[in-house]
Short mmCIF file of C-alpha atoms in Angstrom, two decimals:
data_model
loop_
_atom_site.label_atom_id
_atom_site.label_comp_id
_atom_site.label_asym_id
_atom_site.label_seq_id
_atom_site.Cartn_x
_atom_site.Cartn_y
_atom_site.Cartn_z
CA MET A 7 72.50 -81.77 66.01
CA PRO A 8 72.35 -80.77 69.65
CA GLN A 9 68.95 -80.69 71.30
CA HIS A 10 68.94 -76.92 71.93
CA GLN A 11 69.67 -76.19 68.22
CA LYS A 12 66.78 -78.40 67.16
CA ARG A 13 64.49 -76.42 69.47
CA GLN A 14 65.72 -73.12 67.95
CA VAL A 15 65.01 -74.36 64.40
CA THR A 16 61.56 -75.53 65.42
CA VAL A 17 60.78 -72.19 67.06
CA ALA A 18 62.06 -70.32 63.97
CA ARG A 19 59.89 -72.39 61.70
CA ARG A 20 56.89 -71.79 63.93
CA ASP A 21 57.57 -68.04 63.93
CA GLN A 22 57.92 -68.07 60.14
CA GLY A 23 54.64 -70.01 59.75
CA ALA A 24 52.90 -67.63 62.14
CA ARG A 25 54.15 -64.62 60.18
CA LYS A 26 52.94 -66.13 56.89
CA LYS A 27 49.59 -66.89 58.46
CA MET A 28 49.33 -63.36 59.83
CA THR A 29 50.31 -61.90 56.47
CA LEU A 30 47.66 -64.03 54.74
CA ILE A 31 45.01 -62.99 57.26
CA THR A 32 45.98 -59.33 56.81
CA VAL A 33 45.80 -59.57 53.00
CA CYS A 34 42.39 -61.29 53.22
CA CYS A 35 41.12 -58.61 55.62
CA VAL A 36 42.36 -55.86 53.29
CA LEU A 37 40.73 -57.53 50.28
CA VAL A 38 37.44 -58.02 52.12
CA THR A 39 37.54 -54.40 53.30
CA LEU A 40 38.27 -53.15 49.79
CA GLY A 41 35.45 -55.34 48.45
CA ILE A 42 33.03 -53.94 51.03
CA LEU A 43 34.15 -50.41 50.22
CA ALA A 44 33.76 -51.08 46.45
CA VAL A 45 30.26 -52.49 46.90
CA GLY A 46 29.36 -49.60 49.17
CA ALA A 47 30.77 -47.08 46.69
CA TYR A 48 28.81 -48.72 43.88
CA PHE A 49 25.54 -48.49 45.76
CA ILE A 50 26.29 -44.91 46.80
CA TRP A 51 27.04 -44.09 43.14
CA CYS A 52 23.77 -45.75 42.04
CA LEU A 53 21.87 -43.77 44.67
CA VAL A 54 23.53 -40.49 43.67
CA ASP A 55 23.09 -41.26 39.97
CA SER A 56 19.37 -41.95 40.47
CA LYS A 57 18.85 -38.70 42.37
CA PHE A 58 21.35 -36.27 40.84
CA PHE A 59 22.79 -35.24 37.48
CA PHE A 60 26.50 -34.29 37.26
CA CYS A 61 27.35 -31.09 35.38
CA SER A 62 30.83 -31.86 34.06
CA GLN A 63 31.71 -28.31 32.99
CA SER A 64 30.61 -26.58 36.18
CA LEU A 65 31.56 -29.58 38.40
CA LYS A 66 28.33 -29.67 40.35
CA PHE A 67 25.36 -31.95 40.94
CA ILE A 68 21.75 -30.97 40.29
CA PRO A 69 18.57 -32.96 41.13
CA VAL A 70 17.41 -35.19 38.27
CA THR A 71 14.06 -33.39 38.43
CA MET A 72 15.86 -30.36 36.95
CA VAL A 73 17.04 -32.33 33.90
CA CYS A 74 14.98 -31.79 30.73
CA ASP A 75 12.79 -29.17 32.40
CA GLY A 76 13.33 -26.63 29.64
CA LYS A 77 15.79 -24.56 31.70
CA ALA A 78 19.57 -24.77 31.45
CA ASP A 79 20.88 -25.45 34.97
CA CYS A 80 24.35 -26.68 33.94
CA ALA A 81 27.06 -24.68 32.20
CA GLY A 82 26.54 -25.03 28.47
CA GLY A 83 23.02 -26.35 29.06
CA LYS A 84 24.28 -29.95 29.27
CA ASP A 85 21.21 -30.96 31.29
CA GLU A 86 18.99 -30.02 28.30
CA LEU A 87 21.07 -31.47 25.44
CA THR A 88 19.76 -35.05 25.49
CA CYS A 89 16.05 -34.49 25.94
CA VAL A 90 12.79 -35.30 24.23
CA SER A 91 11.86 -32.39 21.95
CA SER A 92 8.66 -31.12 20.36
CA LYS A 93 8.77 -30.51 16.62
CA PRO A 94 6.19 -28.87 14.36
CA ALA A 95 5.35 -30.05 10.85
CA ASN A 96 6.00 -28.21 7.63
CA ALA A 97 2.93 -26.47 6.25
CA THR A 98 2.82 -28.91 3.32
CA PHE A 99 5.44 -31.58 2.74
CA PRO A 100 6.04 -31.32 -1.03
CA VAL A 101 6.24 -35.03 -1.92
CA ARG A 102 3.66 -37.75 -1.33
CA LEU A 103 2.55 -41.19 -2.47
CA VAL A 104 -1.14 -41.75 -3.20
CA GLY A 105 -3.38 -44.82 -3.23
CA GLU A 106 -2.53 -48.50 -3.14
CA SER A 107 -0.34 -48.11 -6.23
CA MET A 108 1.85 -45.49 -4.48
CA VAL A 109 1.51 -42.91 -7.26
CA LEU A 110 4.02 -40.08 -6.88
CA GLN A 111 2.71 -36.54 -6.53
CA VAL A 112 4.59 -33.29 -5.87
CA PHE A 113 3.40 -29.96 -4.53
CA ARG A 114 4.34 -26.58 -5.92
CA VAL A 115 2.94 -23.35 -4.59
CA GLU A 116 1.97 -22.07 -8.03
CA ALA A 117 0.34 -25.32 -9.20
CA GLY A 118 -0.72 -27.29 -6.10
CA TRP A 119 -0.54 -31.09 -6.24
CA SER A 120 0.32 -32.77 -9.54
CA THR A 121 0.97 -36.37 -10.60
CA VAL A 122 4.49 -36.98 -11.90
CA CYS A 123 4.81 -38.24 -15.48
CA ALA A 124 7.25 -41.00 -16.43
CA ASP A 125 8.59 -38.75 -19.22
CA ASP A 126 12.42 -38.58 -18.98
CA TRP A 127 12.27 -40.05 -15.47
CA GLY A 128 15.49 -41.78 -14.39
CA LEU A 129 17.01 -43.68 -11.49
CA SER A 130 18.52 -40.49 -10.05
CA ASP A 131 15.01 -39.02 -9.89
CA THR A 132 13.77 -42.13 -8.07
CA ARG A 133 16.57 -41.79 -5.56
CA SER A 134 15.88 -38.09 -5.09
CA ALA A 135 12.15 -38.65 -4.49
CA CYS A 136 12.76 -41.43 -1.98
CA GLN A 137 15.39 -39.36 -0.22
CA HIS A 138 12.83 -36.60 0.21
CA LEU A 139 10.64 -39.16 1.96
CA GLY A 140 13.48 -40.11 4.30
CA TYR A 141 14.49 -43.37 2.60
CA THR A 142 17.74 -44.46 0.98
CA LEU A 143 17.29 -48.25 0.91
CA ASN A 144 16.47 -49.93 -2.43
CA PRO A 145 14.52 -47.14 -4.15
CA LYS A 146 12.48 -48.46 -7.09
CA SER A 147 9.94 -46.97 -9.48
CA ASP A 148 7.24 -48.40 -11.74
CA ARG A 149 5.32 -46.90 -14.63
CA LEU A 150 1.53 -46.91 -14.48
CA ASP A 151 -0.75 -46.28 -17.45
CA ILE A 152 -2.67 -43.02 -17.11
CA THR A 153 -5.91 -44.79 -17.99
CA SER A 154 -5.62 -46.93 -14.84
CA LEU A 155 -5.56 -43.92 -12.50
CA HIS A 156 -8.36 -42.66 -10.32
CA HIS A 157 -9.77 -39.51 -11.91
CA SER A 158 -8.46 -37.32 -9.07
CA LEU A 159 -4.89 -38.28 -10.03
CA GLY A 160 -5.36 -37.27 -13.64
CA GLU A 161 -6.29 -33.64 -13.14
CA SER A 162 -2.79 -32.14 -13.10
CA PHE A 163 0.60 -33.43 -14.27
CA SER A 164 4.25 -32.49 -14.06
CA ALA A 165 7.42 -33.84 -15.63
CA VAL A 166 11.20 -33.60 -15.18
CA ARG A 167 12.58 -30.56 -16.96
CA ALA A 168 16.28 -30.80 -16.09
CA ARG A 169 18.77 -32.84 -14.15
CA THR A 170 19.47 -31.05 -10.90
CA ASP A 171 20.89 -31.71 -7.47
CA GLY A 172 18.22 -29.46 -5.97
CA LEU A 173 14.76 -30.25 -4.62
CA LEU A 174 12.66 -32.58 -6.74
CA HIS A 175 9.59 -30.36 -6.87
CA THR A 176 11.69 -27.47 -8.22
CA ALA A 177 13.02 -29.63 -11.09
CA LEU A 178 9.56 -30.25 -12.57
CA ILE A 179 7.38 -28.34 -15.02
CA SER A 180 3.62 -28.50 -15.48
CA ARG A 181 2.14 -30.65 -18.25
CA GLN A 182 -1.37 -30.98 -19.63
CA THR A 183 -0.79 -34.68 -20.03
CA CYS A 184 2.07 -37.18 -20.04
CA ILE A 185 3.76 -37.70 -23.42
CA SER A 186 4.69 -41.25 -22.39
CA GLY A 187 1.11 -42.01 -21.35
CA SER A 188 2.33 -43.20 -17.96
CA VAL A 189 3.09 -41.89 -14.48
CA ILE A 190 5.52 -42.84 -11.71
CA ALA A 191 4.76 -45.11 -8.76
CA LEU A 192 7.44 -45.44 -6.08
CA SER A 193 8.68 -48.13 -3.74
CA CYS A 194 11.31 -46.58 -1.51
CA SER A 195 12.14 -49.33 0.94
CA ASP A 196 12.07 -53.07 1.52
CA CYS A 197 9.23 -52.92 4.01
CA GLY A 198 6.13 -54.74 5.19
CA ASP A 199 6.89 -58.09 3.57
CA ALA A 200 3.65 -60.10 3.59
CA VAL A 201 5.01 -63.50 4.57
CA GLY A 202 3.03 -65.94 6.69
CA GLN A 203 -0.32 -64.27 6.24
CA ASP A 204 -2.32 -66.70 8.40
CA ARG A 205 -2.61 -64.85 11.70
CA VAL A 206 -3.66 -65.72 15.22
CA VAL A 207 -6.89 -63.92 16.20
CA GLY A 208 -7.91 -62.74 19.65
CA GLY A 209 -4.73 -61.83 21.48
CA SER A 210 -2.78 -65.06 21.09
CA ASP A 211 0.96 -65.79 21.12
CA THR A 212 2.79 -64.92 17.94
CA THR A 213 6.42 -64.58 16.79
CA ILE A 214 8.55 -61.63 15.79
CA GLU A 215 9.04 -63.17 12.33
CA GLU A 216 5.37 -62.43 11.69
CA TRP A 217 5.70 -58.80 12.76
CA PRO A 218 9.42 -57.93 12.41
CA TRP A 219 8.87 -54.16 12.82
CA GLN A 220 7.57 -54.53 16.39
CA ALA A 221 9.76 -52.77 18.96
CA SER A 222 9.89 -52.61 22.74
CA LEU A 223 10.60 -49.11 24.07
CA GLN A 224 12.26 -49.42 27.46
CA LYS A 225 13.02 -46.87 30.16
CA ASP A 226 15.67 -48.01 32.64
CA LYS A 227 15.44 -51.40 30.85
CA GLN A 228 11.75 -51.77 31.72
CA HIS A 229 9.17 -52.14 28.93
CA VAL A 230 7.02 -49.00 28.72
CA CYS A 231 5.58 -48.85 25.21
CA GLY A 232 5.58 -50.51 21.83
CA GLY A 233 6.85 -48.96 18.63
CA SER A 234 7.17 -49.60 14.91
CA LEU A 235 10.36 -49.60 12.86
CA VAL A 236 9.67 -47.58 9.68
CA SER A 237 13.22 -47.25 8.32
CA LEU A 238 16.71 -48.42 9.26
CA THR A 239 17.03 -45.63 11.84
CA TRP A 240 13.51 -44.36 12.61
CA LEU A 241 10.63 -45.66 14.73
CA ILE A 242 7.11 -44.37 15.30
CA THR A 243 5.39 -44.55 18.69
CA ALA A 244 2.96 -42.56 20.84
CA ALA A 245 3.75 -39.13 22.30
CA HIS A 246 2.13 -39.97 25.63
CA CYS A 247 4.90 -42.52 26.31
CA PHE A 248 7.19 -39.56 27.15
CA SER A 249 4.76 -37.16 28.79
CA ARG A 250 5.77 -37.77 32.42
CA ASP A 251 9.28 -38.35 33.74
CA GLY A 252 10.84 -39.98 30.70
CA LYS A 253 12.24 -36.96 28.87
CA ASP A 254 15.96 -37.79 29.21
CA LEU A 255 17.19 -39.74 26.17
CA ASN A 256 19.77 -41.57 28.27
CA LEU A 257 16.97 -43.41 30.09
CA TRP A 258 15.69 -45.05 26.91
CA GLN A 259 16.63 -48.00 24.75
CA VAL A 260 14.89 -49.86 21.91
CA VAL A 261 14.82 -53.66 21.71
CA LEU A 262 14.08 -55.13 18.28
CA GLY A 263 13.87 -58.58 16.75
CA ARG A 264 12.60 -60.42 19.85
CA THR A 265 9.52 -62.59 20.39
CA HIS A 266 10.15 -62.83 24.14
CA LEU A 267 10.28 -59.57 26.04
CA MET A 268 13.79 -58.93 27.37
CA SER A 269 16.08 -56.00 28.09
CA THR A 270 19.35 -57.27 26.59
CA GLY A 271 20.63 -56.15 23.21
CA GLY A 272 18.93 -52.76 23.29
CA ILE A 273 19.90 -49.90 20.97
CA SER A 274 20.35 -46.45 22.46
CA VAL A 275 18.31 -43.49 21.25
CA ALA A 276 19.79 -40.45 19.48
CA ALA A 277 16.60 -38.35 19.40
CA ILE A 278 12.97 -38.46 20.50
CA MET A 279 10.63 -36.01 18.79
CA ILE A 280 7.02 -35.43 19.78
CA ASN A 281 4.49 -33.77 17.53
CA LYS A 282 4.36 -30.17 18.74
CA ASP A 283 0.55 -30.23 18.53
CA TYR A 284 0.24 -33.16 20.95
CA ASN A 285 -2.37 -32.53 23.64
CA SER A 286 -2.02 -34.75 26.71
CA PHE A 287 -5.59 -34.04 27.83
CA THR A 288 -7.41 -34.81 24.57
CA HIS A 289 -4.81 -37.32 23.25
CA ASP A 290 -4.87 -35.48 19.92
CA TYR A 291 -1.75 -35.73 17.72
CA ASP A 292 -0.52 -38.59 19.90
CA ILE A 293 2.55 -39.48 17.86
CA ALA A 294 6.31 -39.39 18.34
CA MET A 295 9.40 -40.49 16.41
CA LEU A 296 12.61 -42.03 17.72
CA LYS A 297 15.93 -41.96 15.92
CA LEU A 298 18.37 -44.76 16.72
CA THR A 299 22.06 -44.11 17.32
CA ARG A 300 22.90 -46.58 14.53
CA PRO A 301 21.08 -48.16 11.58
CA VAL A 302 19.79 -51.70 12.04
CA THR A 303 20.54 -54.69 9.82
CA THR A 304 17.40 -56.22 8.37
CA GLY A 305 16.59 -59.93 8.38
CA ASP A 306 13.79 -62.39 9.10
CA THR A 307 13.23 -60.96 12.58
CA LEU A 308 13.86 -57.30 11.82
CA ARG A 309 12.33 -55.36 8.95
CA PRO A 310 10.52 -51.99 8.65
CA VAL A 311 6.78 -51.72 8.15
CA CYS A 312 5.58 -49.57 5.26
CA LEU A 313 4.08 -46.16 5.84
CA PRO A 314 0.64 -45.88 4.24
CA PRO A 315 0.01 -43.76 1.17
CA HIS A 316 -2.35 -40.83 1.14
CA SER A 317 -5.93 -41.87 0.35
CA LEU A 318 -5.46 -45.52 1.32
CA PRO A 319 -8.93 -46.99 0.66
CA LEU A 320 -9.67 -48.24 4.17
CA LYS A 321 -13.33 -48.84 4.97
CA ALA A 322 -15.32 -49.85 8.04
CA GLY A 323 -15.08 -53.57 8.66
CA ASP A 324 -11.60 -53.98 7.16
CA SER A 325 -9.40 -56.36 9.16
CA LEU A 326 -6.43 -54.83 10.94
CA VAL A 327 -3.85 -56.37 13.28
CA VAL A 328 -2.55 -54.93 16.55
CA THR A 329 0.53 -56.38 18.25
CA GLY A 330 2.42 -55.88 21.49
CA TRP A 331 3.44 -57.19 24.91
CA GLY A 332 0.69 -55.34 26.78
CA PHE A 333 -1.71 -56.58 29.45
CA GLN A 334 -3.77 -59.57 28.36
CA GLN A 335 -6.63 -58.36 30.51
CA GLU A 336 -7.55 -55.13 32.26
CA GLU A 337 -5.53 -54.71 35.49
CA GLY A 338 -3.37 -57.63 34.34
CA ASN A 339 0.36 -58.01 33.74
CA ILE A 340 2.73 -57.43 30.85
CA SER A 341 2.98 -60.46 28.57
CA SER A 342 6.41 -62.04 28.19
CA ILE A 343 5.56 -63.29 24.68
CA LEU A 344 4.55 -61.07 21.76
CA GLN A 345 0.77 -61.05 21.19
CA SER A 346 -1.28 -60.32 18.08
CA ALA A 347 -4.99 -59.73 17.62
CA THR A 348 -7.18 -59.09 14.62
CA VAL A 349 -9.54 -56.13 15.01
CA SER A 350 -11.97 -54.42 12.65
CA LEU A 351 -11.95 -50.79 11.58
CA ILE A 352 -15.05 -49.14 13.04
CA ASP A 353 -16.92 -46.43 11.18
CA ARG A 354 -16.10 -42.95 12.47
CA LYS A 355 -19.83 -42.13 12.71
CA VAL A 356 -20.30 -45.06 15.08
CA CYS A 357 -17.36 -44.13 17.33
CA SER A 358 -18.43 -40.49 17.40
CA ARG A 359 -21.81 -41.31 18.90
CA PRO A 360 -22.42 -39.58 22.27
CA SER A 361 -22.74 -42.99 23.93
CA ILE A 362 -19.24 -43.97 22.82
CA TYR A 363 -16.59 -41.25 22.39
CA GLY A 364 -18.54 -38.30 21.00
CA PRO A 365 -16.38 -35.25 20.14
CA SER A 366 -13.36 -36.82 21.86
CA LEU A 367 -12.71 -38.65 18.59
CA THR A 368 -10.84 -36.13 16.45
CA PRO A 369 -10.00 -36.36 12.72
CA ARG A 370 -6.49 -37.50 13.71
CA MET A 371 -7.86 -40.69 15.30
CA LEU A 372 -9.04 -44.13 14.18
CA CYS A 373 -11.42 -46.47 15.97
CA ALA A 374 -10.80 -50.23 15.82
CA GLY A 375 -11.81 -53.28 17.78
CA ASN A 376 -15.06 -55.04 18.50
CA MET A 377 -18.15 -53.28 19.80
CA GLU A 378 -18.85 -56.39 21.89
CA GLY A 379 -15.42 -56.11 23.50
CA LYS A 380 -13.31 -59.30 23.71
CA VAL A 381 -10.37 -58.04 21.59
CA ASP A 382 -8.40 -54.84 22.12
CA ALA A 383 -5.03 -53.25 22.83
CA CYS A 384 -4.24 -52.58 26.49
CA GLN A 385 -1.65 -51.06 28.84
CA GLY A 386 1.86 -51.76 27.59
CA ASP A 387 0.69 -51.82 23.96
CA SER A 388 0.72 -48.01 23.77
CA GLY A 389 2.70 -46.70 20.81
CA GLY A 390 2.59 -50.07 19.10
CA PRO A 391 1.49 -50.80 15.53
CA LEU A 392 -1.95 -51.19 13.99
CA VAL A 393 -1.29 -52.60 10.53
CA PHE A 394 -3.27 -53.29 7.37
CA LEU A 395 -2.37 -55.75 4.63
CA SER A 396 -2.54 -54.21 1.17
CA LYS A 397 0.23 -55.11 -1.27
CA SER A 398 2.41 -55.09 1.84
CA TRP A 399 1.84 -54.51 5.55
CA GLN A 400 1.23 -50.83 6.19
CA LEU A 401 1.23 -48.91 9.46
CA VAL A 402 -2.19 -47.25 9.64
CA GLY A 403 -2.45 -46.57 13.37
CA VAL A 404 -0.52 -46.09 16.62
CA VAL A 405 -2.04 -47.46 19.85
CA SER A 406 -3.19 -44.35 21.73
CA TRP A 407 -6.07 -44.56 24.21
CA GLY A 408 -9.42 -46.05 25.16
CA VAL A 409 -11.73 -46.68 28.10
CA GLY A 410 -10.46 -49.75 29.90
CA CYS A 411 -9.45 -52.75 27.79
CA ALA A 412 -11.82 -54.70 25.54
CA ARG A 413 -14.91 -53.28 27.27
CA PRO A 414 -18.20 -53.59 25.35
CA GLY A 415 -19.02 -50.34 23.58
CA ASN A 416 -15.51 -48.91 24.07
CA PRO A 417 -13.25 -49.90 21.18
CA GLY A 418 -9.60 -48.91 21.03
CA VAL A 419 -8.56 -45.52 19.68
CA TYR A 420 -5.45 -45.11 17.53
CA CYS A 421 -3.56 -42.14 16.15
CA SER A 422 -4.10 -42.13 12.38
CA VAL A 423 -0.72 -42.41 10.65
CA GLU A 424 -2.10 -41.17 7.32
CA GLN A 425 -3.16 -37.94 9.01
CA GLN A 426 0.38 -37.51 10.36
CA LEU A 427 2.35 -38.26 7.16
CA ASN A 428 3.16 -34.59 6.61
CA TRP A 429 4.80 -34.43 10.06
CA ILE A 430 6.50 -37.84 9.75
CA TYR A 431 8.13 -37.07 6.41
CA SER A 432 9.16 -33.61 7.60
CA ILE A 433 10.98 -35.12 10.58
CA MET A 434 12.64 -37.90 8.58
CA GLU A 435 13.89 -35.53 5.88
CA LYS A 436 15.14 -32.81 8.23
CA TYR A 437 16.85 -34.95 10.87
CA SER A 438 18.10 -37.97 8.92
#
């Protein structure tokens, strides 16, 4: 090949290589630019999303401070649809369980409370009664001899009069006594299994298998409060957990079945309902219920705690257990590992002394801890469980308030679950 042709080929190859190199540089620059724009757009979106709420129907943005403020600012009131709500209780919830044996009683306006006889009682009646109480999992009933009852349970009786798909208390008639000589005791859920009863005392590390109903309530994936699983879809916590800027349901998730505090695997929340009588100044009626968007699957690390019966025979000095990921000392930090502590129920007369809490302790509250301090719930434990071991673990209190943490003479104060059963069952029946 002549020399000048060789030079032309070489120049052509160089030009082709230069063009490829330029094309590659251009593509890289475009990709980098697009990447920068995508990252910038993401951060702008995060900023806008944290400051504004988009009204899809009216195609406008409103400040997030206007969401869940009780006023519809979007078309169709979209900004108020997924909010924490306040719900009142029924005057008297017509079904209840009484005492450690869980004796079934029903309320009728014309007869008041009566104990239900085992006469003609069937499985469908058991299911109906448990459904009234908000439960559908493994309903069971037992028969108790009338002679074993406390005298207050033997003053008035009722029995099934007809099979009906209506309300249980309307399908009963009054009886002077039970023909069968026995009454009904109910177990409506697999809850509060008492396994591994040797507990760590004094705020020590524990595992979720010991307390499988313990929940972490998280706002923007940050732990805010504890909670207690009481059915496959319902949890109980404290009303004050939602009293500030956490009224939008979309901000919340519930993490269950974990010993170590983490934000992965959370379940979104379908509803948050605060007792309508809650008073943020006095802490009275400090209770709320959360409904999950889906039912959970129970196992060794996830199981509901039992709700207490009416007239559970708790007395001063009884041992209770409080659990949570709260501060391990006042002005401390959230614990990464679940903690448990054994505390004692303190007599109401002691806690109501002027030198302790005086009239601030209402009938809807329990006092528990140690008058010398040392053991107590603290920040981050709010809304978490205070449980008592009877035939099973029962939720008797919800961590509510106190003065400091574990200070001498200032025990912890808990919302009494027994005093709120009317409200709890009303919510579970109406919104399940």
